[in-house]
C-alpha cells in the first residue's frame, strides 16, 4: 500500500492496529525550536529518530538531551534515537526546528528507555555498482539491542551513487514458517513500513510488491516523503538514474524480533552474485 506525501499535522500516518500492518506504528512530527509534542502508545514500543534537527526526549523519569545532529536533510549527518517503552508517556522538545520520525512495533512488555548515539549506530554496506545494488544501511535499533527491545527493528537505508536497486534479491517476511523438520525458522512474520526521501527532492522511484512468485504484482510510484506499507509479498524498490534514495525502515515482528527473510526462489541465485549480501541479512536480527 502506498500513502502519498501529505501534511499529516503531527498525527500518526500508520496508527496503532492499522488494518494493513497492525504490527507497526509510524508518525512524523514537525516542530519549531521550543515547541513540544507528547504521546503515549499502549501496546507499542517506539523509537524517536530526528530526520533533521535536535530534540530532547523525556520518558519514565529520564531525560535524553540533544538527540539528533542533522541539518538540511537525512544525508547531512548521522542518525540518533531514543527508545521509549510501550504505554509510557514521552515528551519531545525541539531544540532546533525539527522533523522527527516516531517508529513503533506492537509489544506488550514495558522495558527501560535508552538513547542511541551516532557512535552506537551499526553500519553495513553491500552490493556493487556493477550489479546496480550498491547501498548502505545504518541500524539504529539493530542486533546490538536485541536484549533491550521487544519486537522493533529500526534502520535507515541509502542507495550508494545515483540510481539503482534496493531490496534485491527479492524477499518476503509475511508468515512465521518452519522448515520441513519443524525445528528451524525459514521465514518470520514482520510487518514493514518505509518512508522515502530523494536527493534532489524532486527525484522519484518505484516500489514493487509481488504477492506470488512469477505472477504479476503491484507497483507504486514513490516520491519524496512517500510512505509504503509492506504486509505480504516480495518487495524490491529502485530509484531513477541520477538521484539518490533513502528510506526510513520500521519492522515489527509477530512472534520474535529477529527477522528471517525468505528469498524469492526465481531470483535466489542472485544471492551469490551480490557482494556482502549475507552480511546484510545477518544484521537484521
PDB file of N, CA, C and O in Angstrom, residues 30 174 191:
ATOM      1  N   UNK A  30       6.541  17.568  13.127  1.00  0.00           N
ATOM      2  CA  UNK A  30       7.294  18.753  12.725  1.00  0.00           C
ATOM      3  C   UNK A  30       7.126  19.809  13.799  1.00  0.00           C
ATOM      4  O   UNK A  30       5.991  20.199  14.125  1.00  0.00           O
ATOM      5  N   UNK A 174       6.290 -12.542   5.514  1.00  0.00           N
ATOM      6  CA  UNK A 174       4.879 -12.313   5.832  1.00  0.00           C
ATOM      7  C   UNK A 174       4.226 -13.458   6.589  1.00  0.00           C
ATOM      8  O   UNK A 174       3.004 -13.461   6.788  1.00  0.00           O
ATOM      9  N   UNK A 191       5.695  -7.172   9.819  1.00  0.00           N
ATOM     10  CA  UNK A 191       5.121  -6.054   9.076  1.00  0.00           C
ATOM     11  C   UNK A 191       6.201  -4.995   8.907  1.00  0.00           C
ATOM     12  O   UNK A 191       7.086  -4.835   9.757  1.00  0.00           O
TER      13      UNK A 191
END
